[in-house]
């Protein structure tokens, strides 16, 4: 092809390698996230406490349902992705 080493790596080899490597890597990251249930529970507890303190602010009084729905969506995306 007439490409030097760096162009061959950048234009031919790396795109093929990344196409193969990215899905298992994402799978491993999701698995590691799910396996750390204690950390998830602590983070969820902290997120709930933060939400409760925000809701107790008079400016945010009417948005409790939206805040809890947002937390539920975050938890769902983290655990069931």
mmCIF file of C-alpha atoms in Angstrom:
data_model
loop_
_atom_site.group_PDB
_atom_site.id
_atom_site.type_symbol
_atom_site.label_atom_id
_atom_site.label_comp_id
_atom_site.label_asym_id
_atom_site.label_seq_id
_atom_site.Cartn_x
_atom_site.Cartn_y
_atom_site.Cartn_z
ATOM 1 C CA UNK A 1 0.000 0.000 0.000
ATOM 2 C CA UNK A 2 2.963 2.290 0.353
ATOM 3 C CA UNK A 3 2.113 3.432 3.876
ATOM 4 C CA UNK A 4 4.753 3.829 6.520
ATOM 5 C CA UNK A 5 4.477 2.087 9.893
ATOM 6 C CA UNK A 6 2.593 4.865 11.702
ATOM 7 C CA UNK A 7 0.045 5.413 8.938
ATOM 8 C CA UNK A 8 -0.526 1.674 8.653
ATOM 9 C CA UNK A 9 -1.140 1.438 12.394
ATOM 10 C CA UNK A 10 -3.415 4.482 12.458
ATOM 11 C CA UNK A 11 -5.448 3.793 9.331
ATOM 12 C CA UNK A 12 -5.528 -0.011 9.106
ATOM 13 C CA UNK A 13 -4.568 -1.880 12.263
ATOM 14 C CA UNK A 14 -6.006 0.285 15.070
ATOM 15 C CA UNK A 15 -9.525 0.661 13.608
ATOM 16 C CA UNK A 16 -9.778 -3.116 13.269
ATOM 17 C CA UNK A 17 -8.372 -3.730 16.737
ATOM 18 C CA UNK A 18 -10.659 -1.175 18.392
ATOM 19 C CA UNK A 19 -13.682 -2.671 16.654
ATOM 20 C CA UNK A 20 -12.808 -6.008 18.246
ATOM 21 C CA UNK A 21 -11.708 -4.761 21.686
ATOM 22 C CA UNK A 22 -14.305 -2.126 22.652
ATOM 23 C CA UNK A 23 -17.387 -4.382 23.223
ATOM 24 C CA UNK A 24 -15.640 -6.786 25.661
ATOM 25 C CA UNK A 25 -14.050 -3.859 27.472
ATOM 26 C CA UNK A 26 -17.424 -2.182 27.992
ATOM 27 C CA UNK A 27 -18.830 -5.513 29.139
ATOM 28 C CA UNK A 28 -16.067 -5.882 31.717
ATOM 29 C CA UNK A 29 -16.657 -2.352 33.005
ATOM 30 C CA UNK A 30 -20.409 -2.957 33.381
ATOM 31 C CA UNK A 31 -19.734 -6.271 35.119
ATOM 32 C CA UNK A 32 -17.296 -4.640 37.525
ATOM 33 C CA UNK A 33 -19.857 -1.934 38.276
ATOM 34 C CA UNK A 34 -22.553 -4.506 39.005
ATOM 35 C CA UNK A 35 -20.227 -6.644 41.131
ATOM 36 C CA UNK A 36 -19.506 -3.799 43.496
ATOM 37 C CA UNK A 37 -22.943 -3.868 45.073
ATOM 38 C CA UNK A 38 -21.789 -2.409 48.377
ATOM 39 C CA UNK A 39 -20.340 0.618 46.632
ATOM 40 C CA UNK A 40 -23.527 1.005 44.609
ATOM 41 C CA UNK A 41 -25.654 0.858 47.753
ATOM 42 C CA UNK A 42 -23.482 3.442 49.505
ATOM 43 C CA UNK A 43 -23.515 5.699 46.439
ATOM 44 C CA UNK A 44 -27.283 5.318 46.118
ATOM 45 C CA UNK A 45 -27.715 6.153 49.805
ATOM 46 C CA UNK A 46 -25.543 9.244 49.357
ATOM 47 C CA UNK A 47 -27.512 10.221 46.248
ATOM 48 C CA UNK A 48 -30.798 9.813 48.108
ATOM 49 C CA UNK A 49 -29.558 11.897 51.041
ATOM 50 C CA UNK A 50 -28.408 14.617 48.665
ATOM 51 C CA UNK A 51 -31.787 14.559 46.934
ATOM 52 C CA UNK A 52 -33.612 14.792 50.246
ATOM 53 C CA UNK A 53 -31.520 17.775 51.290
ATOM 54 C CA UNK A 54 -32.203 19.479 47.950
ATOM 55 C CA UNK A 55 -35.934 18.771 48.232
ATOM 56 C CA UNK A 56 -35.997 20.276 51.724
ATOM 57 C CA UNK A 57 -34.896 23.571 50.168
ATOM 58 C CA UNK A 58 -38.030 25.745 49.753
ATOM 59 C CA UNK A 59 -37.128 26.589 46.148
ATOM 60 C CA UNK A 60 -37.307 22.896 45.150
ATOM 61 C CA UNK A 61 -40.360 21.844 47.176
ATOM 62 C CA UNK A 62 -42.564 20.871 44.222
ATOM 63 C CA UNK A 63 -39.989 18.726 42.444
ATOM 64 C CA UNK A 64 -39.724 15.700 44.714
ATOM 65 C CA UNK A 65 -41.298 13.287 42.239
ATOM 66 C CA UNK A 66 -38.972 14.373 39.435
ATOM 67 C CA UNK A 67 -35.918 14.045 41.675
ATOM 68 C CA UNK A 68 -36.770 10.489 42.705
ATOM 69 C CA UNK A 69 -37.606 9.516 39.120
ATOM 70 C CA UNK A 70 -34.228 10.875 38.043
ATOM 71 C CA UNK A 71 -32.481 8.774 40.704
ATOM 72 C CA UNK A 72 -34.436 5.702 39.611
ATOM 73 C CA UNK A 73 -33.422 6.259 35.992
ATOM 74 C CA UNK A 74 -29.766 6.641 36.981
ATOM 75 C CA UNK A 75 -29.910 3.445 39.024
ATOM 76 C CA UNK A 76 -31.671 1.585 36.214
ATOM 77 C CA UNK A 77 -29.121 2.715 33.632
ATOM 78 C CA UNK A 78 -26.268 1.695 35.883
ATOM 79 C CA UNK A 79 -27.560 -1.735 36.804
ATOM 80 C CA UNK A 80 -29.462 -2.888 33.746
ATOM 81 C CA UNK A 81 -27.369 -1.538 30.900
#
